[in-house]
Amino acid sequence: MRDDYLNRQIIERVLSSVRALFPMDGSGHGFDHVLRVYHMATRIAEEEGCDVFIVSLAALLHDVGDHKLTADGNENHRNAIFALLNETGVTDDQTHQIIDIVEKVSFKGNGVDDAPMSAEGCCVRDADRLDAMGSIGIARAFAYGALKGRPMFDDGQKPALHENFSDYKNSKSHTINHFYEKLLLLKDRMETDAGKRLAQGRHAMLEAFLSEFLLEWKAQK
Ligand code: ADP
Ligand code: NI
Protein backbone atom coordinates (compact mmCIF):
# COMPACT_ATOMS: atom_id res chain seq x y z
CA MET A 1 0.00 0.00 0.00
CA ARG A 2 2.76 2.36 1.00
CA ASP A 3 4.64 1.53 -2.21
CA ASP A 4 1.56 2.32 -4.22
CA TYR A 5 1.26 5.69 -2.52
CA LEU A 6 4.94 6.52 -3.08
CA ASN A 7 4.80 5.36 -6.68
CA ARG A 8 1.76 7.55 -7.30
CA GLN A 9 3.65 10.52 -5.90
CA ILE A 10 6.63 9.82 -8.15
CA ILE A 11 4.35 9.59 -11.19
CA GLU A 12 2.69 12.91 -10.27
CA ARG A 13 6.06 14.56 -9.87
CA VAL A 14 7.40 13.29 -13.18
CA LEU A 15 4.13 14.29 -14.84
CA SER A 16 4.45 17.91 -13.73
CA SER A 17 8.14 18.06 -14.71
CA VAL A 18 7.31 16.73 -18.18
CA ARG A 19 4.42 19.19 -18.51
CA ALA A 20 6.94 21.99 -17.93
CA LEU A 21 9.27 20.54 -20.60
CA PHE A 22 6.50 20.49 -23.23
CA PRO A 23 5.26 24.03 -23.69
CA MET A 24 2.66 25.00 -26.33
CA ASP A 25 3.29 22.84 -29.34
CA GLY A 26 1.95 22.93 -32.88
CA SER A 27 3.75 19.82 -34.13
CA GLY A 28 1.50 17.13 -32.70
CA HIS A 29 4.10 16.30 -30.06
CA GLY A 30 2.77 18.40 -27.21
CA PHE A 31 1.86 17.42 -23.68
CA ASP A 32 -1.57 16.29 -24.93
CA HIS A 33 0.25 13.55 -26.93
CA VAL A 34 2.26 12.58 -23.83
CA LEU A 35 -0.93 12.30 -21.76
CA ARG A 36 -2.72 10.20 -24.38
CA VAL A 37 0.25 7.84 -24.59
CA TYR A 38 0.42 7.65 -20.79
CA HIS A 39 -3.28 6.76 -20.44
CA MET A 40 -3.24 4.32 -23.34
CA ALA A 41 0.00 2.64 -22.21
CA THR A 42 -1.27 2.09 -18.66
CA ARG A 43 -4.54 0.72 -20.01
CA ILE A 44 -2.60 -1.75 -22.18
CA ALA A 45 -0.26 -2.61 -19.28
CA GLU A 46 -3.17 -3.51 -17.02
CA GLU A 47 -4.59 -5.79 -19.68
CA GLU A 48 -1.17 -7.38 -20.29
CA GLY A 49 -0.36 -7.75 -16.57
CA CYS A 50 2.77 -5.57 -16.90
CA ASP A 51 4.51 -3.33 -14.34
CA VAL A 52 2.28 -0.23 -14.49
CA PHE A 53 4.80 1.94 -12.62
CA ILE A 54 7.56 1.37 -15.18
CA VAL A 55 5.09 1.79 -18.04
CA SER A 56 3.73 5.06 -16.57
CA LEU A 57 7.15 6.67 -16.20
CA ALA A 58 8.44 5.45 -19.57
CA ALA A 59 5.28 6.74 -21.28
CA LEU A 60 5.56 10.15 -19.61
CA LEU A 61 9.22 10.42 -20.59
CA HIS A 62 9.11 8.74 -24.01
CA ASP A 63 9.44 11.87 -26.17
CA VAL A 64 11.84 13.78 -23.91
CA GLY A 65 14.90 14.43 -26.05
CA ASP A 66 13.31 13.08 -29.24
CA HIS A 67 15.19 14.06 -32.42
CA LYS A 68 11.99 15.55 -33.88
CA LEU A 69 11.69 18.08 -31.08
CA THR A 70 15.22 19.10 -30.25
CA ALA A 71 17.77 21.14 -32.11
CA ASP A 72 20.47 20.65 -29.51
CA GLY A 73 20.88 16.88 -29.67
CA ASN A 74 19.50 14.37 -27.22
CA GLU A 75 22.24 14.33 -24.62
CA ASN A 76 21.00 17.14 -22.37
CA HIS A 77 17.53 15.73 -22.34
CA ARG A 78 18.69 12.20 -21.57
CA ASN A 79 20.68 13.63 -18.69
CA ALA A 80 17.56 15.49 -17.57
CA ILE A 81 15.67 12.17 -17.44
CA PHE A 82 18.42 10.59 -15.35
CA ALA A 83 18.47 13.54 -12.95
CA LEU A 84 14.70 13.62 -12.63
CA LEU A 85 14.38 9.93 -11.89
CA ASN A 86 17.33 10.01 -9.55
CA GLU A 87 15.90 12.75 -7.39
CA THR A 88 12.44 11.13 -7.22
CA GLY A 89 13.77 7.95 -5.60
CA VAL A 90 13.35 5.62 -8.58
CA THR A 91 15.93 2.80 -8.24
CA ASP A 92 18.86 2.42 -10.65
CA ASP A 93 17.39 -0.78 -12.00
CA GLN A 94 14.03 0.90 -12.69
CA THR A 95 15.80 3.88 -14.27
CA HIS A 96 17.66 1.58 -16.66
CA GLN A 97 14.45 -0.22 -17.60
CA ILE A 98 12.83 3.16 -18.35
CA ILE A 99 15.79 4.55 -20.34
CA ASP A 100 15.92 1.34 -22.37
CA ILE A 101 12.27 1.86 -23.37
CA VAL A 102 12.71 5.56 -24.18
CA GLU A 103 15.71 4.79 -26.38
CA LYS A 104 13.94 2.06 -28.36
CA VAL A 105 10.45 3.50 -28.67
CA SER A 106 10.80 5.45 -31.92
CA PHE A 107 10.11 4.22 -35.40
CA LYS A 108 13.43 4.12 -37.28
CA GLY A 109 12.33 3.52 -40.88
CA ASN A 110 10.15 1.12 -42.88
CA GLY A 111 13.21 -1.02 -43.74
CA VAL A 112 14.45 -1.17 -40.13
CA ASP A 113 13.24 -3.83 -37.68
CA ASP A 114 11.99 -2.65 -34.30
CA ALA A 115 14.45 -3.30 -31.48
CA PRO A 116 13.33 -6.10 -29.14
CA MET A 117 11.65 -4.59 -26.07
CA SER A 118 10.66 -5.59 -22.56
CA ALA A 119 6.95 -6.38 -22.10
CA GLU A 120 6.58 -2.92 -20.50
CA GLY A 121 8.29 -1.31 -23.50
CA CYS A 122 5.84 -3.01 -25.86
CA CYS A 123 2.95 -1.36 -24.00
CA VAL A 124 4.53 2.09 -24.41
CA ARG A 125 5.54 1.57 -28.04
CA ASP A 126 2.09 0.31 -29.03
CA ALA A 127 0.43 3.24 -27.22
CA ASP A 128 2.74 5.75 -28.94
CA ARG A 129 1.98 4.18 -32.32
CA LEU A 130 -1.76 4.12 -31.76
CA ASP A 131 -1.53 7.91 -31.36
CA ALA A 132 0.10 8.13 -34.79
CA MET A 133 -2.95 6.33 -36.29
CA GLY A 134 -6.64 7.16 -36.52
CA SER A 135 -7.98 10.70 -36.77
CA ILE A 136 -5.53 12.13 -34.26
CA GLY A 137 -2.68 10.44 -36.10
CA ILE A 138 -3.80 12.09 -39.34
CA ALA A 139 -3.96 15.51 -37.66
CA ARG A 140 -0.53 14.99 -36.11
CA ALA A 141 1.04 13.96 -39.42
CA PHE A 142 -0.13 17.18 -41.13
CA ALA A 143 0.84 19.30 -38.13
CA TYR A 144 4.36 17.85 -38.15
CA GLY A 145 4.60 18.09 -41.95
CA ALA A 146 3.62 21.78 -41.79
CA LEU A 147 6.20 22.46 -39.10
CA LYS A 148 8.86 20.95 -41.36
CA GLY A 149 7.60 22.92 -44.38
CA ARG A 150 6.58 19.77 -46.26
CA PRO A 151 3.90 19.81 -48.95
CA MET A 152 0.71 17.87 -48.18
CA PHE A 153 1.04 15.86 -51.37
CA ASP A 154 2.91 15.65 -54.65
CA ASP A 155 1.83 12.76 -56.84
CA GLY A 156 5.15 12.80 -58.69
CA GLN A 157 7.05 11.79 -55.56
CA LYS A 158 6.57 8.12 -54.63
CA PRO A 159 7.07 6.55 -51.18
CA ALA A 160 10.63 5.42 -50.42
CA LEU A 161 12.22 2.50 -48.60
CA HIS A 162 14.27 3.77 -45.64
CA GLU A 163 16.90 1.18 -44.79
CA ASN A 164 18.37 3.18 -41.92
CA PHE A 165 17.31 5.79 -39.40
CA SER A 166 19.24 8.61 -41.00
CA ASP A 167 17.48 8.14 -44.40
CA TYR A 168 14.13 8.14 -42.60
CA LYS A 169 14.96 11.12 -40.41
CA ASN A 170 16.33 13.22 -43.25
CA SER A 171 13.54 12.50 -45.72
CA LYS A 172 11.95 15.68 -47.06
CA SER A 173 9.01 13.92 -48.64
CA HIS A 174 5.40 15.10 -48.59
CA THR A 175 3.04 14.10 -45.80
CA ILE A 176 0.91 11.62 -47.79
CA ASN A 177 4.10 9.59 -48.35
CA HIS A 178 4.51 9.41 -44.59
CA PHE A 179 1.32 7.35 -44.49
CA TYR A 180 2.85 4.74 -46.83
CA GLU A 181 6.31 4.95 -45.27
CA LYS A 182 5.13 4.59 -41.68
CA LEU A 183 1.52 5.02 -40.59
CA LEU A 184 -0.05 2.19 -42.62
CA LEU A 185 2.66 -0.21 -41.44
CA LEU A 186 2.01 0.28 -37.73
CA LYS A 187 -0.96 -2.11 -37.51
CA ASP A 188 1.30 -5.07 -38.30
CA ARG A 189 4.01 -3.92 -35.91
CA MET A 190 1.75 -3.99 -32.83
CA GLU A 191 3.00 -6.36 -30.16
CA THR A 192 0.33 -6.41 -27.45
CA ASP A 193 -3.14 -7.92 -27.80
CA ALA A 194 -4.80 -4.62 -26.94
CA GLY A 195 -2.56 -2.77 -29.40
CA LYS A 196 -3.44 -5.20 -32.20
CA ARG A 197 -7.15 -4.87 -31.42
CA LEU A 198 -7.22 -1.08 -31.16
CA ALA A 199 -5.07 -0.67 -34.26
CA GLN A 200 -7.78 -2.20 -36.49
CA GLY A 201 -10.22 0.72 -36.33
CA ARG A 202 -7.49 3.35 -36.46
CA HIS A 203 -5.93 1.70 -39.50
CA ALA A 204 -9.32 1.64 -41.23
CA MET A 205 -9.60 5.38 -40.53
CA LEU A 206 -6.21 6.00 -42.22
CA GLU A 207 -7.29 4.03 -45.27
CA ALA A 208 -10.66 5.77 -45.55
CA PHE A 209 -8.99 9.18 -45.25
CA LEU A 210 -6.39 8.35 -47.91
CA SER A 211 -8.85 7.11 -50.47
CA GLU A 212 -11.05 10.18 -49.99
CA PHE A 213 -8.03 12.53 -50.10
CA LEU A 214 -6.74 10.97 -53.34
CA LEU A 215 -10.20 11.14 -54.95
CA GLU A 216 -10.56 14.83 -54.10
CA TRP A 217 -7.01 15.49 -55.31
CA LYS A 218 -7.71 13.88 -58.68
CA ALA A 219 -11.00 15.74 -59.03
CA GLN A 220 -9.27 19.11 -58.85
CA LYS A 221 -7.25 18.41 -62.03
P1 ADP B 1 8.08 8.10 -33.10
O1 ADP B 1 9.03 8.33 -31.97
O2 ADP B 1 7.86 6.64 -33.43
O3 ADP B 1 8.43 8.92 -34.32
P2 ADP B 1 6.30 10.07 -32.01
O4 ADP B 1 5.02 9.97 -31.26
O5 ADP B 1 7.44 10.68 -31.31
O6 ADP B 1 6.68 8.60 -32.55
O7 ADP B 1 6.10 10.91 -33.33
C1 ADP B 1 5.39 10.42 -34.39
C2 ADP B 1 4.55 11.52 -34.96
O8 ADP B 1 5.34 12.39 -35.78
C3 ADP B 1 3.50 10.88 -35.79
O9 ADP B 1 2.21 11.36 -35.50
C4 ADP B 1 3.94 11.18 -37.18
O10 ADP B 1 2.87 11.27 -38.05
C5 ADP B 1 4.76 12.45 -37.07
N1 ADP B 1 5.80 12.40 -38.08
C6 ADP B 1 7.03 11.91 -37.99
N2 ADP B 1 7.70 12.01 -39.18
C7 ADP B 1 6.81 12.59 -40.03
C8 ADP B 1 6.88 12.96 -41.41
N3 ADP B 1 7.95 12.76 -42.15
N4 ADP B 1 5.78 13.54 -41.95
C9 ADP B 1 4.68 13.75 -41.22
N5 ADP B 1 4.56 13.41 -39.91
C10 ADP B 1 5.62 12.84 -39.33
NI1 NI C 1 5.46 10.00 -29.00
Coordinates of N, CA, C and O in Angstrom, one line a residue, residues 2-95:
R2 N 1.9 1.2 0.9 CA 2.8 2.4 1.0 C 3.5 2.6 -0.3 O 3.7 3.7 -0.8
D3 N 4.0 1.4 -0.9 CA 4.6 1.5 -2.2 C 3.8 2.2 -3.3 O 4.2 3.0 -4.0
D4 N 2.5 1.8 -3.2 CA 1.6 2.3 -4.2 C 1.5 3.8 -4.1 O 1.5 4.6 -5.0
Y5 N 1.4 4.3 -2.8 CA 1.3 5.7 -2.5 C 2.5 6.4 -3.0 O 2.4 7.5 -3.7
L6 N 3.7 5.9 -2.7 CA 4.9 6.5 -3.1 C 5.1 6.5 -4.6 O 5.5 7.6 -5.2
N7 N 4.7 5.4 -5.2 CA 4.8 5.4 -6.7 C 3.9 6.4 -7.3 O 4.3 7.0 -8.3
R8 N 2.7 6.6 -6.8 CA 1.8 7.5 -7.3 C 2.4 9.0 -7.2 O 2.3 9.8 -8.1
Q9 N 3.0 9.2 -6.1 CA 3.6 10.5 -5.9 C 4.8 10.8 -6.9 O 4.9 11.8 -7.4
I10 N 5.5 9.7 -7.2 CA 6.6 9.8 -8.1 C 6.0 10.1 -9.5 O 6.5 11.0 -10.3
I11 N 5.0 9.4 -9.9 CA 4.4 9.6 -11.2 C 3.8 11.0 -11.3 O 4.1 11.7 -12.3
E12 N 3.2 11.5 -10.3 CA 2.7 12.9 -10.3 C 3.8 13.9 -10.5 O 3.7 14.9 -11.2
R13 N 4.9 13.6 -9.8 CA 6.1 14.6 -9.9 C 6.7 14.6 -11.3 O 7.0 15.6 -11.8
V14 N 6.8 13.4 -11.8 CA 7.4 13.3 -13.2 C 6.4 13.9 -14.2 O 6.8 14.7 -15.1
L15 N 5.1 13.7 -13.9 CA 4.1 14.3 -14.8 C 4.2 15.8 -14.9 O 4.3 16.4 -15.9
S16 N 4.4 16.4 -13.7 CA 4.5 17.9 -13.7 C 5.8 18.4 -14.3 O 5.8 19.4 -15.0
S17 N 6.9 17.6 -14.1 CA 8.1 18.1 -14.7 C 8.0 18.0 -16.2 O 8.5 18.8 -17.0
V18 N 7.4 16.9 -16.7 CA 7.3 16.7 -18.2 C 6.4 17.8 -18.8 O 6.7 18.4 -19.8
R19 N 5.3 18.1 -18.0 CA 4.4 19.2 -18.5 C 5.2 20.5 -18.7 O 5.1 21.2 -19.7
A20 N 6.1 20.8 -17.8 CA 6.9 22.0 -17.9 C 7.9 21.9 -19.1 O 8.3 22.9 -19.7
L21 N 8.3 20.7 -19.5 CA 9.3 20.5 -20.6 C 8.6 20.6 -22.0 O 9.2 20.7 -23.0
F22 N 7.2 20.5 -22.0 CA 6.5 20.5 -23.2 C 5.6 21.7 -23.3 O 4.4 21.6 -23.0
P23 N 6.1 22.9 -23.6 CA 5.3 24.0 -23.7 C 4.4 23.9 -24.9 O 4.5 23.0 -25.7
M24 N 3.6 25.0 -25.2 CA 2.7 25.0 -26.3 C 3.3 24.4 -27.6 O 4.4 24.8 -27.9
D25 N 2.7 23.5 -28.2 CA 3.3 22.8 -29.3 C 2.3 22.7 -30.5 O 1.2 22.4 -30.3
G26 N 2.8 23.0 -31.7 CA 2.0 22.9 -32.9 C 2.4 21.8 -33.8 O 1.9 21.7 -34.9
S27 N 3.2 20.9 -33.3 CA 3.8 19.8 -34.1 C 3.1 18.5 -33.9 O 3.5 17.5 -34.5
G28 N 2.1 18.4 -33.0 CA 1.5 17.1 -32.7 C 2.3 16.3 -31.7 O 2.0 15.2 -31.4
H29 N 3.3 17.0 -31.1 CA 4.1 16.3 -30.1 C 4.0 17.0 -28.7 O 5.0 17.0 -27.9
G30 N 2.9 17.6 -28.5 CA 2.8 18.4 -27.2 C 2.4 17.5 -26.0 O 2.4 16.3 -26.1
F31 N 2.2 18.2 -24.9 CA 1.9 17.4 -23.7 C 0.6 16.6 -23.8 O 0.4 15.6 -23.2
D32 N -0.3 17.1 -24.7 CA -1.6 16.3 -24.9 C -1.2 14.9 -25.5 O -1.8 13.9 -25.1
H33 N -0.2 14.9 -26.4 CA 0.3 13.6 -26.9 C 0.8 12.7 -25.8 O 0.5 11.5 -25.7
V34 N 1.7 13.3 -25.0 CA 2.3 12.6 -23.8 C 1.2 12.0 -22.9 O 1.2 10.8 -22.6
L35 N 0.1 12.8 -22.6 CA -0.9 12.3 -21.8 C -1.7 11.2 -22.4 O -2.1 10.2 -21.7
R36 N -2.0 11.3 -23.7 CA -2.7 10.2 -24.4 C -1.9 8.9 -24.3 O -2.4 7.8 -24.1
V37 N -0.6 9.0 -24.6 CA 0.3 7.8 -24.6 C 0.3 7.2 -23.2 O 0.2 6.0 -23.0
Y38 N 0.4 8.1 -22.2 CA 0.4 7.7 -20.8 C -0.9 6.9 -20.4 O -0.8 5.8 -19.9
H39 N -2.0 7.4 -20.8 CA -3.3 6.8 -20.4 C -3.4 5.5 -21.2 O -3.9 4.4 -20.7
M40 N -3.1 5.5 -22.5 CA -3.2 4.3 -23.3 C -2.3 3.2 -22.9 O -2.6 2.1 -22.8
A41 N -1.0 3.6 -22.6 CA 0.0 2.6 -22.2 C -0.4 2.0 -20.9 O -0.2 0.7 -20.7
T42 N -0.9 2.7 -19.9 CA -1.3 2.1 -18.7 C -2.5 1.2 -18.8 O -2.6 0.1 -18.3
R43 N -3.4 1.6 -19.7 CA -4.5 0.7 -20.0 C -4.1 -0.6 -20.6 O -4.5 -1.7 -20.2
I44 N -3.1 -0.5 -21.6 CA -2.6 -1.8 -22.2 C -1.9 -2.6 -21.1 O -2.0 -3.8 -21.1
A45 N -1.1 -1.9 -20.3 CA -0.3 -2.6 -19.3 C -1.1 -3.4 -18.3 O -0.8 -4.5 -17.9
E46 N -2.3 -2.8 -17.9 CA -3.2 -3.5 -17.0 C -3.7 -4.8 -17.7 O -3.7 -5.8 -17.1
E47 N -4.1 -4.6 -19.0 CA -4.6 -5.8 -19.7 C -3.5 -6.9 -19.9 O -3.8 -8.1 -19.8
E48 N -2.3 -6.4 -20.0 CA -1.2 -7.4 -20.3 C -0.6 -7.9 -19.0 O 0.3 -8.8 -19.0
G49 N -1.0 -7.3 -17.9 CA -0.4 -7.7 -16.6 C 1.1 -7.3 -16.4 O 1.9 -8.0 -15.8
C50 N 1.4 -6.1 -17.0 CA 2.8 -5.6 -16.9 C 2.9 -4.6 -15.7 O 2.0 -4.3 -15.1
D51 N 4.2 -4.2 -15.5 CA 4.5 -3.3 -14.3 C 4.0 -1.9 -14.7 O 4.7 -1.2 -15.5
V52 N 2.9 -1.5 -14.1 CA 2.3 -0.2 -14.5 C 3.1 1.0 -14.1 O 3.1 2.0 -14.8
F53 N 3.9 0.8 -13.0 CA 4.8 1.9 -12.6 C 5.9 2.2 -13.7 O 6.0 3.4 -14.1
I54 N 6.5 1.2 -14.1 CA 7.6 1.4 -15.2 C 6.9 1.9 -16.5 O 7.4 2.9 -17.1
V55 N 5.8 1.4 -16.8 CA 5.1 1.8 -18.0 C 4.7 3.3 -17.9 O 4.9 4.0 -18.9
S56 N 4.2 3.7 -16.7 CA 3.7 5.1 -16.6 C 4.9 6.0 -16.8 O 4.8 7.0 -17.5
L57 N 6.0 5.7 -16.1 CA 7.2 6.7 -16.2 C 7.8 6.7 -17.6 O 8.1 7.7 -18.2
A58 N 7.9 5.5 -18.2 CA 8.4 5.5 -19.6 C 7.5 6.2 -20.5 O 8.0 6.9 -21.4
A59 N 6.2 6.1 -20.4 CA 5.3 6.7 -21.3 C 5.4 8.3 -21.1 O 5.5 9.0 -22.1
L60 N 5.5 8.7 -19.9 CA 5.6 10.2 -19.6 C 6.9 10.7 -20.2 O 6.9 11.9 -20.6
L61 N 7.9 9.9 -20.2 CA 9.2 10.4 -20.6 C 9.6 10.1 -22.0 O 10.6 10.5 -22.5
H62 N 8.7 9.4 -22.8 CA 9.1 8.7 -24.0 C 9.6 9.7 -25.1 O 10.4 9.4 -25.9
D63 N 9.0 10.9 -25.1 CA 9.4 11.9 -26.2 C 10.4 12.9 -25.7 O 10.8 13.8 -26.4
V64 N 10.9 12.8 -24.4 CA 11.8 13.8 -23.9 C 13.2 13.5 -24.6 O 13.7 12.4 -24.7
G65 N 13.6 14.6 -25.3 CA 14.9 14.4 -26.0 C 14.7 13.8 -27.4 O 15.7 13.5 -28.1
D66 N 13.5 13.7 -27.9 CA 13.3 13.1 -29.2 C 13.9 14.0 -30.3 O 13.8 15.2 -30.3
H67 N 14.5 13.3 -31.3 CA 15.2 14.1 -32.4 C 14.2 15.0 -33.1 O 14.7 16.0 -33.7
K68 N 12.9 14.7 -33.2 CA 12.0 15.5 -33.9 C 11.7 16.9 -33.2 O 11.2 17.8 -33.8
L69 N 12.1 16.9 -31.9 CA 11.7 18.1 -31.1 C 12.9 18.9 -30.6 O 12.7 20.0 -30.1
T70 N 14.1 18.4 -30.8 CA 15.2 19.1 -30.2 C 16.2 19.5 -31.3 O 16.5 18.7 -32.2
A71 N 16.7 20.7 -31.2 CA 17.8 21.1 -32.1 C 19.1 20.9 -31.5 O 20.1 20.8 -32.2
D72 N 19.2 20.7 -30.2 CA 20.5 20.7 -29.5 C 20.9 19.2 -29.2 O 21.7 19.0 -28.3
G73 N 20.4 18.2 -30.0 CA 20.9 16.9 -29.7 C 20.2 16.3 -28.5 O 19.5 17.1 -27.7
N74 N 20.3 15.0 -28.2 CA 19.5 14.4 -27.2 C 20.2 14.3 -25.9 O 19.5 14.0 -24.9
E75 N 21.5 14.6 -25.8 CA 22.2 14.3 -24.6 C 21.7 15.1 -23.4 O 21.5 14.5 -22.3
N76 N 21.5 16.4 -23.5 CA 21.0 17.1 -22.4 C 19.7 16.6 -21.8 O 19.5 16.6 -20.6
H77 N 18.9 16.2 -22.8 CA 17.5 15.7 -22.3 C 17.6 14.4 -21.7 O 17.0 14.1 -20.7
R78 N 18.5 13.5 -22.2 CA 18.7 12.2 -21.6 C 19.2 12.4 -20.2 O 18.8 11.8 -19.2
N79 N 20.1 13.3 -20.0 CA 20.7 13.6 -18.7 C 19.6 14.2 -17.8 O 19.5 13.8 -16.6
A80 N 18.7 15.0 -18.4 CA 17.6 15.5 -17.6 C 16.7 14.3 -17.1 O 16.2 14.4 -15.9
I81 N 16.5 13.3 -17.9 CA 15.7 12.2 -17.4 C 16.4 11.5 -16.3 O 15.7 11.2 -15.3
F82 N 17.7 11.2 -16.4 CA 18.4 10.6 -15.3 C 18.3 11.4 -14.1 O 18.0 10.8 -13.0
A83 N 18.5 12.7 -14.2 CA 18.5 13.5 -13.0 C 17.1 13.5 -12.3 O 17.0 13.3 -11.1
L84 N 16.1 13.6 -13.1 CA 14.7 13.6 -12.6 C 14.4 12.3 -11.9 O 13.8 12.3 -10.8
L85 N 14.7 11.2 -12.5 CA 14.4 9.9 -11.9 C 15.2 9.7 -10.6 O 14.7 9.2 -9.6
N86 N 16.4 10.2 -10.7 CA 17.3 10.0 -9.6 C 16.8 10.7 -8.3 O 16.7 10.2 -7.2
E87 N 16.3 12.0 -8.6 CA 15.9 12.7 -7.4 C 14.5 12.3 -6.9 O 14.1 12.7 -5.8
T88 N 13.8 11.6 -7.7 CA 12.4 11.1 -7.2 C 12.5 9.8 -6.4 O 11.5 9.4 -5.9
G89 N 13.7 9.2 -6.4 CA 13.8 7.9 -5.6 C 13.5 6.7 -6.4 O 13.3 5.6 -5.8
V90 N 13.5 6.8 -7.7 CA 13.4 5.6 -8.6 C 14.7 4.9 -8.5 O 15.8 5.5 -8.5
T91 N 14.7 3.5 -8.4 CA 15.9 2.8 -8.2 C 16.7 2.8 -9.6 O 16.2 3.0 -10.6
D92 N 18.0 2.5 -9.4 CA 18.9 2.4 -10.6 C 18.3 1.4 -11.6 O 18.3 1.6 -12.9
D93 N 17.9 0.3 -11.1 CA 17.4 -0.8 -12.0 C 16.1 -0.3 -12.8 O 16.0 -0.5 -14.0
Q94 N 15.2 0.4 -12.0 CA 14.0 0.9 -12.7 C 14.4 2.0 -13.7 O 13.9 2.0 -14.8
T95 N 15.4 2.8 -13.3 CA 15.8 3.9 -14.3 C 16.3 3.3 -15.6 O 16.0 3.7 -16.7

